[in-house]
């Protein structure tokens, strides 16, 4: 995955939000629509990024309830996201 790939950019932005404590471990994150607006991208790319993070256990998508970060410690979440970004 290149650094210009929209999915990677979205994952990187979510990681920045975690580091800045805009989103917290175990907490609810903004909806797909809100993330797409904030990051000026399509909901399709946001959805792909969220699905990828869910696959690796970073997020939990709860239908009709929202999207939540894993309850892992923030440092572990940050390391996991870094590994996901570097893996591709």
PDB file of C-alpha atoms in Angstrom, residues 20 22 30 33 38 44 50 55 61 73 83 85 88:
ATOM      1  CA  UNK A  20      -3.702  13.357  20.338  1.00  0.00           C
ATOM      2  CA  UNK A  22      -9.109  12.969  20.325  1.00  0.00           C
ATOM      3  CA  UNK A  30     -16.866   9.366  14.788  1.00  0.00           C
ATOM      4  CA  UNK A  33     -19.977  10.088   7.455  1.00  0.00           C
ATOM      5  CA  UNK A  38     -13.445  15.600   8.394  1.00  0.00           C
ATOM      6  CA  UNK A  44     -16.186   4.123   0.657  1.00  0.00           C
ATOM      7  CA  UNK A  50     -12.478   0.818   9.212  1.00  0.00           C
ATOM      8  CA  UNK A  55     -10.105  -7.229  10.887  1.00  0.00           C
ATOM      9  CA  UNK A  61     -18.104  -2.082  14.611  1.00  0.00           C
ATOM     10  CA  UNK A  73      -3.786   0.322  26.119  1.00  0.00           C
ATOM     11  CA  UNK A  83       2.453  -2.525  12.221  1.00  0.00           C
ATOM     12  CA  UNK A  85       0.428   0.351   8.076  1.00  0.00           C
ATOM     13  CA  UNK A  88       1.093  -3.611   3.514  1.00  0.00           C
TER      14      UNK A  88
END
